[in-house]
Amino acid sequence: MSITPPPVHLPRTSESEKLKRIRHTASHVMAMAVQKLFPRAKVTLGPWIEDGFYYDFDHPEPFTEADLKAIKKEMVKIIKKKLPVIREEVTREEALRRIQALNEPYKLEILAGIQEPITLYHLGDQWWDLCAGPHLDNVGELNPDAIELESVAGAYWRGDERNPMLQRIYGTAWETPEQLHAYLHQKREALRRDHRRLGQELDLFSIQEQAGGGLVFWHPKGARMRLLIENYWREAHLRSGYELLYTPHLAHLDLWKTSGHFDFYRESMFEAIAVESQEYQLKPMNCPFHVLTYQNHLHSYRELPIRYAELGTVYRYERSGTLHGLMRVRGFTQDDGHIFCLPEQVAEEILGVLNLTEQILSDFGFRDYEVNLSTRPDKYVGDDQVWELATHALKDALQTKDWAYKEDIGGGAFYGPKIDIKIRDAIGRLWQCSTIQVDFNLPHRFGLEYVAADGSRQVPIMIHRAIFGSLERFFGILIENYAGDFPLWLAPVQLRFLPVGEQYLSYAQEIAQNWQKMGLRVEVDKSGERLGKLIRNGETAKIPVMAIVGAKEMETQTLSVRTRQGGDLGALPVREVEERLQRAVNQRQDF
């Protein structure tokens, strides 16, 4: 009997102080190696990131794969020297003198932007850089077999396309070689599952540069899946007591000034549009529209809670260099919801949102979450008592669900505490999706009221919540989670008929048309290819079920069925295939 070894745990840098020191030290060793091999290279910034580190260099020649191998080899030499890592605190004048002596212009700009204390970290007496740390005590603590240089990419200095283009070398470093091997395996899996490649291969969506970067075109199969997701979402919300809204795509600029978005979110908003001497703004958020809908007439306490939900398309400016498939776009549809409630209703409403979130995410195959609770920051709006009420409501709901969570004390927004839910996919990656945010700000900004039981006018508590986050990003996560091999109920094509000759085409089409009327997503391969090629094409397209149609099948009113999960199932009566397909779809099971 073989026992499958437990998966290697791959912590993120922010979860491990030791990894933070390892990766920060590895980045400095890499920069030292680069400057030893390429003396003309100027260093800029070299931070740790969640799964490794990088350093940006200004170098006249592009780094190649061969260069990366040479740099790694030089890093091993440096590590074997076991150089001590020495922290030195200096005055600004002394740091300026040393930087000028090295002729490092980017360091001068970095120095100008940092505050005291100014610290340098030395690798022995051979190399140093401006840095706040932390680091290992000695480079010899690094394991060369747990370090890998991964790739080179272009990066504008300070992320601004008006600045020089630098070369960014990405690397990763771990405590053990086993962790590195597990990470590289995960990375290969991620590449195999890349939603951008699969989106093209399966003809689900595209980004048409002729129309503009970050704008998504949903192709027929992708649109079919989107409609399925949207209909599921709407039905789930209607069952949970939400009212559905449709709101405009733009509004007068003054609305965004009232909401505060113009002041706090301006960099992520597109330029205003001039209309008849007035300025209108493409919406970056749906919240103010839901607030206006609530405000349309005065509500009684008896009407609360009021729950609004909308699949609302929003538009946000993202730099072209940050756009990434469906994960970061300029136009996307948020599954927004806003609840207006009484203070004593907050806990119950939060629990209702968590229940709905669990139901929806689990139905799409996500059952493993990481939950974070962010509490009141130093600067905030609203009454202390209401903050306490809302925070306790969030905690009580999580405890009722028996969900473990991490508490980020002081990490909430200035306008209210929040819960963030990250889902874990099939290869262990975490994706931020669902958010529940209590808001004490917008109700006051817009003067929202309700008539309380004593006849007084009171301000309702507002809860923002999203479950998918955005349809586009969630669809990208779905593609990568399933590697494009979607479960039967979700697949854009559930069954494909494979006629082995033109004379069997009409028989297949007749069945297909009847099943399409029942709501089954089926199609007929009309290519006329040989059977082997028909099957291979179906496998490549990741069709869950294929039905071969030939002379024997037409004569006996059967279909020879093949599934991706179970292989060849043999000849089955047409009626049985239909019933099994419907039952499997309705119960979200395999055929």
Coordinates of C-alpha atoms in Angstrom, one line a residue:
M1 CA 0.0 0.0 0.0
S2 CA 1.5 3.3 -1.1
I3 CA 1.0 6.5 1.0
T4 CA 0.8 9.8 -0.7
P5 CA 3.2 12.2 1.1
P6 CA 1.7 15.3 2.4
P7 CA 2.0 18.4 0.2
V8 CA 4.9 20.7 0.9
H9 CA 3.7 23.8 2.6
L10 CA 4.7 27.0 0.7
P11 CA 4.2 30.0 3.0
R12 CA 4.0 33.4 1.6
T13 CA 6.7 35.9 2.6
S14 CA 4.3 38.0 4.7
E15 CA 3.6 34.8 6.7
S16 CA 7.2 34.0 7.6
E17 CA 9.7 36.3 9.2
K18 CA 12.5 33.8 8.3
L19 CA 11.4 33.8 4.6
K20 CA 11.4 37.5 4.6
R21 CA 15.0 37.6 5.8
I22 CA 16.0 34.9 3.4
R23 CA 14.5 36.6 0.3
H24 CA 15.7 40.0 1.2
T25 CA 19.2 38.7 1.7
A26 CA 19.0 36.7 -1.5
S27 CA 18.0 39.8 -3.4
H28 CA 21.1 41.7 -2.2
V29 CA 23.3 38.7 -3.0
M30 CA 21.8 38.7 -6.5
A31 CA 22.4 42.4 -7.0
M32 CA 26.0 42.0 -5.8
A33 CA 26.5 39.1 -8.3
V34 CA 25.0 41.2 -11.1
Q35 CA 27.4 44.2 -10.4
K36 CA 30.4 41.8 -10.2
L37 CA 29.6 40.4 -13.6
F38 CA 28.2 43.5 -15.2
P39 CA 30.0 46.6 -13.7
R40 CA 28.0 49.0 -15.8
A41 CA 24.7 47.9 -14.2
K42 CA 23.1 50.4 -11.8
V43 CA 20.9 49.1 -9.0
T44 CA 17.5 50.5 -8.0
L45 CA 15.0 48.7 -5.8
G46 CA 15.1 45.1 -4.7
P47 CA 12.3 44.1 -2.4
W48 CA 10.9 40.7 -1.4
I49 CA 7.5 39.7 -2.9
E50 CA 5.1 37.1 -1.7
D51 CA 6.8 34.2 -3.5
G52 CA 10.3 35.5 -4.0
F53 CA 12.1 38.7 -4.7
Y54 CA 13.3 40.9 -7.5
Y55 CA 15.8 43.7 -8.3
D56 CA 15.5 46.3 -11.0
F57 CA 18.7 47.2 -12.9
D58 CA 19.6 49.9 -15.4
H59 CA 21.9 48.1 -17.8
P60 CA 22.5 48.9 -21.5
E61 CA 22.4 45.3 -22.7
P62 CA 19.4 43.0 -22.2
F63 CA 20.0 40.1 -19.7
T64 CA 19.7 36.7 -21.3
E65 CA 19.0 33.2 -20.0
A66 CA 22.7 32.5 -20.1
D67 CA 23.3 35.7 -18.0
L68 CA 20.8 34.4 -15.4
K69 CA 22.8 31.1 -15.1
A70 CA 26.0 33.0 -14.7
I71 CA 24.5 35.3 -12.1
K72 CA 23.2 32.3 -10.1
K73 CA 26.7 30.7 -10.3
E74 CA 28.2 33.9 -9.0
M75 CA 25.6 34.0 -6.2
V76 CA 26.7 30.5 -5.1
K77 CA 30.3 31.7 -4.9
I78 CA 29.2 34.7 -2.7
I79 CA 27.1 32.5 -0.4
K80 CA 30.1 30.1 0.0
K81 CA 32.2 33.0 1.3
K82 CA 29.8 33.3 4.2
L83 CA 30.0 37.1 4.3
P84 CA 28.4 38.7 7.4
V85 CA 25.4 41.0 6.8
I86 CA 26.2 44.2 8.6
R87 CA 23.7 46.9 9.4
E88 CA 25.1 50.5 9.5
E89 CA 23.2 53.6 10.4
V90 CA 24.5 56.8 8.8
T91 CA 23.6 60.4 8.4
R92 CA 22.0 61.6 5.2
E93 CA 25.1 63.5 4.3
E94 CA 27.3 60.4 4.7
A95 CA 24.9 58.3 2.6
L96 CA 24.9 61.0 -0.1
R97 CA 28.7 61.1 -0.1
R98 CA 29.0 57.3 -0.5
I99 CA 26.3 57.1 -3.2
Q100 CA 28.0 59.9 -5.2
A101 CA 31.3 58.0 -4.9
L102 CA 29.6 54.9 -6.5
N103 CA 27.9 57.0 -9.2
E104 CA 24.5 55.4 -8.5
P105 CA 21.9 58.0 -9.6
Y106 CA 18.8 55.9 -8.7
K107 CA 20.1 55.5 -5.1
L108 CA 20.2 59.3 -4.9
E109 CA 16.5 59.5 -5.8
I110 CA 15.7 56.7 -3.3
L111 CA 17.7 58.5 -0.6
A112 CA 15.7 61.7 -1.2
G113 CA 12.5 59.9 -0.5
I114 CA 13.3 58.1 2.7
Q115 CA 13.3 59.3 6.3
E116 CA 15.7 58.8 9.2
P117 CA 17.1 56.5 10.4
I118 CA 19.0 55.9 7.2
T119 CA 20.5 52.4 7.2
L120 CA 22.9 50.6 4.9
Y121 CA 23.3 46.8 4.7
H122 CA 26.7 45.5 3.8
L123 CA 27.7 42.1 2.5
G124 CA 31.0 41.9 4.3
D125 CA 33.1 44.7 3.0
Q126 CA 32.4 44.0 -0.6
W127 CA 28.9 45.5 -1.4
W128 CA 26.2 47.5 0.2
D129 CA 22.9 49.1 -0.5
L130 CA 20.4 51.5 1.1
C131 CA 17.9 49.2 2.9
A132 CA 15.6 49.0 5.9
G133 CA 16.0 45.3 6.3
P134 CA 15.4 42.7 7.6
H135 CA 18.2 40.3 6.6
L136 CA 19.9 37.2 7.7
D137 CA 23.1 37.6 9.9
N138 CA 25.2 35.9 7.3
V139 CA 24.8 35.1 3.6
G140 CA 26.1 31.6 4.4
E141 CA 22.7 30.9 6.0
L142 CA 21.2 30.8 2.4
N143 CA 20.8 27.4 0.8
P144 CA 22.0 27.7 -2.8
D145 CA 19.9 24.7 -3.7
A146 CA 16.8 26.5 -2.5
I147 CA 17.3 29.5 -4.8
E148 CA 16.3 30.0 -8.4
L149 CA 16.5 32.9 -10.8
E150 CA 13.3 32.8 -12.8
S151 CA 13.0 35.5 -15.4
V152 CA 13.7 38.9 -16.7
A153 CA 11.0 41.5 -17.4
G154 CA 10.9 45.2 -18.3
A155 CA 9.8 47.6 -15.6
Y156 CA 9.6 51.4 -15.7
W157 CA 11.4 53.2 -12.9
R158 CA 8.9 53.9 -10.2
G159 CA 6.2 52.2 -12.4
D160 CA 5.8 55.3 -14.5
E161 CA 6.0 54.9 -18.3
R162 CA 7.5 58.4 -18.5
N163 CA 10.6 57.1 -16.7
P164 CA 13.4 54.9 -18.1
M165 CA 12.7 51.3 -18.8
L166 CA 14.7 49.0 -16.4
Q167 CA 15.3 45.3 -16.4
R168 CA 13.7 43.4 -13.5
I169 CA 15.3 40.0 -12.5
Y170 CA 12.8 37.8 -10.6
G171 CA 14.1 35.2 -8.3
T172 CA 12.7 32.9 -5.6
A173 CA 14.3 31.6 -2.4
W174 CA 13.1 29.1 0.2
E175 CA 14.3 27.4 3.3
T176 CA 14.7 24.0 1.7
P177 CA 15.3 22.5 -1.8
E178 CA 12.0 20.5 -1.3
Q179 CA 10.1 23.8 -1.0
L180 CA 11.8 25.1 -4.1
H181 CA 10.9 22.0 -6.1
A182 CA 7.3 22.2 -4.9
Y183 CA 7.1 25.9 -5.9
L184 CA 8.6 25.2 -9.4
H185 CA 6.1 22.4 -9.9
Q186 CA 3.3 24.8 -8.9
K187 CA 4.6 27.3 -11.3
R188 CA 4.6 24.9 -14.1
E189 CA 1.1 23.9 -13.2
A190 CA 0.1 27.6 -13.2
L191 CA 1.6 28.0 -16.7
R192 CA -0.4 25.0 -17.9
R193 CA -3.5 26.6 -16.4
D194 CA -2.9 30.2 -17.6
H195 CA -6.3 31.6 -18.4
R196 CA -5.0 33.8 -21.1
R197 CA -3.7 30.9 -23.2
L198 CA -6.7 28.6 -22.4
G199 CA -9.1 31.5 -23.1
Q200 CA -7.7 31.6 -26.7
E201 CA -7.5 27.8 -27.2
L202 CA -11.0 27.2 -26.0
D203 CA -12.3 30.4 -27.7
L204 CA -13.8 31.9 -24.6
F205 CA -12.7 35.5 -24.7
S206 CA -10.2 37.9 -26.1
I207 CA -8.6 41.3 -25.5
Q208 CA -8.8 43.2 -28.8
E209 CA -6.0 45.8 -28.8
Q210 CA -7.7 47.6 -31.7
A211 CA -10.5 48.4 -29.3
G212 CA -8.1 49.1 -26.4
G213 CA -6.2 47.4 -23.7
G214 CA -8.0 45.9 -20.7
L215 CA -11.4 45.7 -22.4
V216 CA -12.8 42.1 -22.6
F217 CA -14.6 40.6 -25.5
W218 CA -16.7 37.6 -24.4
H219 CA -16.9 35.1 -27.3
P220 CA -20.0 32.8 -27.7
K221 CA -18.7 30.0 -25.5
G222 CA -17.5 32.4 -22.8
A223 CA -20.6 34.4 -23.0
R224 CA -22.7 31.2 -22.6
M225 CA -20.8 30.6 -19.4
R226 CA -21.1 34.2 -18.2
L227 CA -24.9 34.0 -18.7
L228 CA -25.0 30.8 -16.7
I229 CA -23.0 32.4 -13.9
E230 CA -25.1 35.5 -13.9
N231 CA -28.4 33.6 -13.9
Y232 CA -27.1 31.5 -11.0
W233 CA -26.0 34.6 -9.1
R234 CA -29.4 36.4 -9.7
E235 CA -31.5 33.4 -8.5
A236 CA -29.3 32.9 -5.4
H237 CA -29.7 36.6 -4.5
L238 CA -33.5 36.7 -5.1
R239 CA -33.8 33.6 -2.8
S240 CA -31.8 35.5 -0.2
G241 CA -34.1 38.5 -0.1
Y242 CA -32.2 40.9 -2.4
E243 CA -33.8 43.3 -4.9
L244 CA -31.9 43.6 -8.2
L245 CA -30.9 46.9 -9.7
Y246 CA -29.6 48.3 -13.0
T247 CA -27.9 51.6 -12.8
P248 CA -26.2 53.9 -15.3
H249 CA -22.6 53.6 -16.5
L250 CA -21.8 57.2 -15.8
A251 CA -23.0 60.1 -13.7
H252 CA -22.4 63.8 -13.1
L253 CA -18.9 64.5 -11.7
D254 CA -20.5 66.1 -8.6
L255 CA -21.8 62.7 -7.5
W256 CA -18.3 61.4 -7.2
K257 CA -17.3 64.5 -5.3
T258 CA -20.1 63.9 -2.8
S259 CA -19.2 60.3 -2.4
G260 CA -15.5 61.2 -1.9
H261 CA -14.3 59.1 -4.8
F262 CA -13.1 62.1 -6.6
D263 CA -10.8 63.0 -3.7
F264 CA -9.7 59.6 -2.6
Y265 CA -9.9 57.5 -5.9
R266 CA -9.1 60.0 -8.6
E267 CA -6.0 58.3 -9.9
S268 CA -8.0 55.2 -10.7
M269 CA -10.7 57.1 -12.5
F270 CA -10.9 58.0 -16.2
E271 CA -10.9 61.6 -17.3
A272 CA -14.3 63.3 -17.1
I273 CA -16.5 63.6 -20.2
A274 CA -17.7 67.0 -21.2
V275 CA -21.5 67.0 -22.0
E276 CA -23.3 70.3 -22.7
S277 CA -20.8 72.3 -20.6
Q278 CA -21.1 69.8 -17.7
E279 CA -18.7 67.0 -16.7
Y280 CA -19.7 63.4 -16.4
Q281 CA -17.7 60.5 -15.0
L282 CA -17.6 56.8 -16.0
K283 CA -18.4 55.0 -12.8
P284 CA -15.5 53.3 -10.9
M285 CA -17.9 52.0 -8.3
N286 CA -21.6 51.2 -8.0
C287 CA -22.0 52.3 -4.4
P288 CA -23.3 55.9 -5.0
F289 CA -26.0 54.6 -7.4
H290 CA -27.3 52.3 -4.8
V291 CA -27.2 55.1 -2.2
L292 CA -29.3 57.3 -4.6
T293 CA -31.8 54.5 -5.1
Y294 CA -32.2 54.1 -1.3
Q295 CA -32.5 57.9 -1.0
N296 CA -35.3 58.1 -3.6
H297 CA -37.8 58.1 -0.8
L298 CA -37.8 58.1 3.0
H299 CA -37.9 54.7 4.5
S300 CA -39.4 53.4 7.8
Y301 CA -37.4 51.3 10.2
R302 CA -40.0 48.6 9.4
E303 CA -38.7 48.4 5.8
L304 CA -35.1 47.6 6.9
P305 CA -33.0 45.7 6.1
I306 CA -33.1 46.7 2.4
R307 CA -30.8 44.6 0.3
Y308 CA -29.8 45.7 -3.2
A309 CA -27.7 43.7 -5.6
E310 CA -26.4 44.5 -9.1
L311 CA -24.1 43.1 -11.7
G312 CA -22.8 46.5 -12.5
T313 CA -20.0 47.3 -15.0
V314 CA -17.5 49.8 -13.8
Y315 CA -14.5 51.4 -15.4
R316 CA -11.1 52.1 -13.8
Y317 CA -7.9 53.5 -15.2
E318 CA -5.1 51.0 -14.9
R319 CA -1.6 51.6 -16.4
S320 CA -1.1 49.6 -19.6
G321 CA 1.9 47.8 -18.0
T322 CA -0.3 46.5 -15.1
L323 CA -3.0 44.9 -17.3
H324 CA -3.1 41.2 -17.1
G325 CA -5.7 39.1 -19.0
L326 CA -9.0 38.9 -17.1
M327 CA -7.3 39.5 -13.7
R328 CA -6.6 43.2 -14.2
V329 CA -8.7 45.1 -16.7
R330 CA -10.2 48.5 -17.3
G331 CA -13.8 47.6 -17.6
F332 CA -15.3 44.9 -15.5
T333 CA -18.6 43.8 -13.9
Q334 CA -18.8 43.8 -10.1
D335 CA -21.2 41.6 -8.3
D336 CA -22.1 44.4 -6.0
G337 CA -24.5 44.3 -3.1
H338 CA -25.4 46.9 -0.5
I339 CA -27.5 46.4 2.6
F340 CA -29.1 49.3 4.5
C341 CA -30.0 48.1 8.0
L342 CA -30.6 49.0 11.7
P343 CA -27.7 48.7 14.2
E344 CA -29.3 45.7 15.8
Q345 CA -29.6 44.0 12.4
V346 CA -25.9 44.2 11.5
A347 CA -24.8 40.8 13.0
E348 CA -27.7 38.9 11.3
E349 CA -27.0 40.5 8.0
I350 CA -23.3 39.8 8.1
L351 CA -24.0 36.1 8.9
G352 CA -26.5 36.1 5.9
V353 CA -23.8 37.4 3.6
L354 CA -21.3 34.8 4.9
N355 CA -23.9 32.0 4.3
L356 CA -24.6 33.2 0.8
T357 CA -20.9 33.6 0.0
E358 CA -20.2 30.0 1.2
Q359 CA -23.1 28.7 -0.8
I360 CA -22.0 30.4 -4.1
L361 CA -18.3 29.8 -3.8
S362 CA -18.8 26.1 -2.9
D363 CA -21.1 25.5 -5.8
F364 CA -18.4 26.7 -8.1
G365 CA -15.9 24.3 -6.5
F366 CA -14.2 26.6 -3.9
R367 CA -14.4 25.2 -0.3
D368 CA -11.1 26.2 1.2
Y369 CA -10.8 29.9 2.4
E370 CA -8.4 32.2 4.1
V371 CA -10.4 34.8 6.1
N372 CA -9.1 38.2 7.3
L373 CA -10.8 40.6 9.6
S374 CA -9.6 44.2 9.5
T375 CA -10.4 46.5 12.4
R376 CA -10.5 50.2 13.2
P377 CA -7.5 52.3 12.1
D378 CA -6.0 55.2 14.0
K379 CA -7.9 57.7 11.7
Y380 CA -11.5 56.9 11.2
V381 CA -15.0 58.4 10.9
G382 CA -18.0 57.4 12.9
D383 CA -18.9 56.8 16.5
D384 CA -16.8 54.6 18.6
Q385 CA -19.8 52.7 19.8
V386 CA -21.0 51.9 16.3
W387 CA -17.5 50.8 15.4
E388 CA -17.5 48.4 18.3
L389 CA -21.0 47.1 17.3
A390 CA -19.9 46.5 13.7
T391 CA -16.6 44.8 14.7
H392 CA -18.3 42.5 17.1
A393 CA -21.0 41.7 14.5
L394 CA -18.3 40.6 12.1
K395 CA -16.5 38.5 14.7
D396 CA -19.7 37.0 15.9
A397 CA -20.7 36.0 12.4
L398 CA -17.3 34.4 11.8
Q399 CA -17.5 32.5 15.1
T400 CA -21.1 31.3 14.3
K401 CA -19.7 30.0 11.0
D402 CA -16.8 28.4 12.9
W403 CA -14.4 30.0 10.4
A404 CA -10.8 30.6 11.5
Y405 CA -9.6 34.1 10.7
K406 CA -6.7 36.3 11.0
E407 CA -7.2 39.7 12.7
D408 CA -5.5 42.7 11.2
I409 CA -5.7 45.2 14.0
G410 CA -6.0 48.7 12.7
G411 CA -6.0 47.5 9.1
G412 CA -9.6 48.5 8.3
A413 CA -10.6 51.4 6.1
F414 CA -11.3 54.7 7.7
Y415 CA -15.0 54.3 7.1
G416 CA -15.5 50.8 8.7
P417 CA -14.2 47.3 9.6
K418 CA -14.3 44.6 7.0
I419 CA -13.9 40.9 6.2
D420 CA -11.8 39.7 3.2
I421 CA -12.1 36.1 1.9
K422 CA -9.5 34.5 -0.2
I423 CA -10.3 31.2 -2.0
R424 CA -7.7 28.5 -2.5
D425 CA -7.6 26.9 -6.0
A426 CA -6.7 23.4 -7.2
I427 CA -2.9 24.1 -6.9
G428 CA -3.0 25.9 -3.6
R429 CA -2.9 29.5 -4.8
L430 CA -5.0 32.1 -2.9
W431 CA -7.2 34.6 -4.7
Q432 CA -8.9 37.6 -3.1
C433 CA -12.6 37.5 -4.1
S434 CA -15.2 38.2 -1.5
T435 CA -15.3 41.3 0.7
I436 CA -17.8 42.5 3.4
Q437 CA -17.3 46.1 4.4
V438 CA -19.3 48.1 7.0
D439 CA -19.5 51.7 5.9
F440 CA -20.2 54.7 8.3
N441 CA -19.1 57.2 5.7
L442 CA -21.4 57.2 2.7
P443 CA -24.6 57.3 4.7
H444 CA -23.4 60.5 6.3
R445 CA -22.0 62.0 3.1
F446 CA -25.4 61.6 1.4
G447 CA -27.5 62.3 4.4
L448 CA -29.3 59.0 4.4
E449 CA -32.1 58.6 6.9
Y450 CA -34.9 56.3 8.1
V451 CA -37.8 57.0 10.4
A452 CA -37.1 55.2 13.7
A453 CA -39.7 53.6 16.0
D454 CA -39.9 56.8 18.1
G455 CA -40.4 59.0 15.0
S456 CA -36.9 60.4 14.9
R457 CA -34.7 60.5 11.9
Q458 CA -31.7 58.1 12.1
V459 CA -28.8 57.2 9.8
P460 CA -28.9 53.5 8.6
I461 CA -25.8 51.4 8.7
M462 CA -24.6 50.5 5.2
I463 CA -22.8 47.2 4.3
H464 CA -20.9 46.7 1.1
R465 CA -20.4 43.2 -0.1
A466 CA -19.1 41.4 -3.2
I467 CA -18.8 37.6 -3.6
F468 CA -17.1 37.1 -6.9
G469 CA -15.3 40.5 -6.8
S470 CA -15.7 40.8 -10.5
L471 CA -17.1 38.5 -13.1
E472 CA -14.1 38.8 -15.3
R473 CA -11.5 38.0 -12.6
F474 CA -13.7 35.2 -11.2
F475 CA -14.0 33.7 -14.7
G476 CA -10.2 33.8 -15.0
I477 CA -9.9 32.1 -11.6
L478 CA -12.4 29.4 -12.7
I479 CA -10.4 28.7 -15.9
E480 CA -7.2 28.3 -14.0
N481 CA -8.8 26.3 -11.2
Y482 CA -10.2 23.8 -13.6
A483 CA -7.4 24.2 -16.2
G484 CA -10.3 24.8 -18.7
D485 CA -11.7 21.3 -18.0
F486 CA -14.9 22.6 -16.5
P487 CA -17.4 20.4 -14.6
L488 CA -20.4 19.2 -16.7
W489 CA -22.9 21.7 -15.3
L490 CA -20.6 24.7 -16.0
A491 CA -19.0 23.6 -19.3
P492 CA -19.9 25.8 -22.3
V493 CA -20.5 22.6 -24.4
Q494 CA -21.7 19.7 -22.3
L495 CA -21.9 17.1 -25.1
R496 CA -20.6 17.0 -28.7
F497 CA -22.0 14.6 -31.3
L498 CA -19.4 13.0 -33.5
P499 CA -21.0 11.8 -36.8
V500 CA -18.6 9.3 -38.5
G501 CA -20.0 10.2 -41.9
E502 CA -22.1 12.8 -43.6
Q503 CA -25.0 10.3 -43.9
Y504 CA -25.3 10.4 -40.1
L505 CA -25.3 14.1 -39.7
S506 CA -29.0 14.7 -39.9
Y507 CA -29.6 12.0 -37.2
A508 CA -27.2 13.8 -34.8
Q509 CA -28.6 17.2 -35.6
E510 CA -32.2 16.1 -34.9
I511 CA -31.2 14.8 -31.4
A512 CA -29.1 17.9 -30.8
Q513 CA -31.9 20.3 -31.6
N514 CA -34.3 18.5 -29.3
W515 CA -31.8 18.6 -26.4
Q516 CA -31.0 22.3 -27.1
K517 CA -34.7 23.0 -26.6
M518 CA -34.4 21.4 -23.2
G519 CA -31.6 23.7 -22.2
L520 CA -28.7 21.3 -22.7
R521 CA -25.6 22.8 -24.3
V522 CA -24.8 20.4 -27.1
E523 CA -23.3 20.7 -30.6
V524 CA -22.6 18.6 -33.6
D525 CA -19.1 18.3 -35.1
K526 CA -19.7 18.9 -38.9
S527 CA -16.0 18.8 -39.9
G528 CA -16.2 15.4 -41.6
E529 CA -12.9 14.3 -40.1
R530 CA -12.1 10.7 -39.4
L531 CA -13.3 9.3 -36.0
G532 CA -9.8 9.4 -34.4
K533 CA -9.5 13.1 -35.3
L534 CA -13.0 13.9 -34.1
I535 CA -12.2 12.4 -30.7
R536 CA -8.9 14.2 -30.5
N537 CA -10.5 17.5 -31.3
G538 CA -13.1 16.9 -28.6
E539 CA -10.4 16.1 -26.1
T540 CA -8.5 19.2 -27.0
A541 CA -11.6 21.3 -26.7
K542 CA -12.1 19.7 -23.2
I543 CA -15.7 18.5 -24.0
P544 CA -17.0 16.6 -21.0
V545 CA -19.1 14.1 -23.0
M546 CA -18.9 12.9 -26.6
A547 CA -21.4 10.8 -28.5
I548 CA -20.3 8.8 -31.6
V549 CA -23.0 8.5 -34.3
G550 CA -22.6 5.8 -37.0
A551 CA -24.6 3.1 -38.8
K552 CA -25.0 0.9 -35.8
E553 CA -26.1 3.8 -33.6
M554 CA -28.6 5.1 -36.1
E555 CA -30.1 1.7 -36.6
T556 CA -30.4 0.9 -32.9
Q557 CA -31.3 4.4 -31.8
T558 CA -28.3 4.5 -29.5
L559 CA -25.2 6.7 -29.0
S560 CA -21.7 5.4 -28.3
V561 CA -20.6 7.6 -25.3
R562 CA -17.2 8.7 -24.3
T563 CA -16.5 10.9 -21.3
R564 CA -13.4 12.7 -20.1
Q565 CA -13.8 11.3 -16.6
G566 CA -14.9 7.7 -17.4
G567 CA -13.6 7.0 -20.9
D568 CA -15.6 4.7 -23.2
L569 CA -19.0 3.9 -21.8
G570 CA -20.2 1.9 -24.8
A571 CA -23.6 2.2 -26.7
L572 CA -26.5 3.6 -24.7
P573 CA -30.1 4.3 -25.7
V574 CA -30.6 7.9 -26.7
R575 CA -33.3 8.4 -24.1
E576 CA -30.9 7.1 -21.4
V577 CA -28.2 9.5 -22.4
E578 CA -30.6 12.4 -22.3
E579 CA -31.9 11.5 -18.9
R580 CA -28.4 10.9 -17.5
L581 CA -27.1 14.1 -18.9
Q582 CA -30.0 16.1 -17.5
R583 CA -29.7 14.5 -14.1
A584 CA -25.9 15.0 -13.9
V585 CA -26.3 18.7 -14.9
N586 CA -29.1 19.3 -12.4
Q587 CA -27.2 17.6 -9.5
R588 CA -23.8 19.1 -10.6
Q589 CA -22.3 15.7 -11.0
D590 CA -20.2 13.9 -13.6
F591 CA -22.1 12.1 -16.4

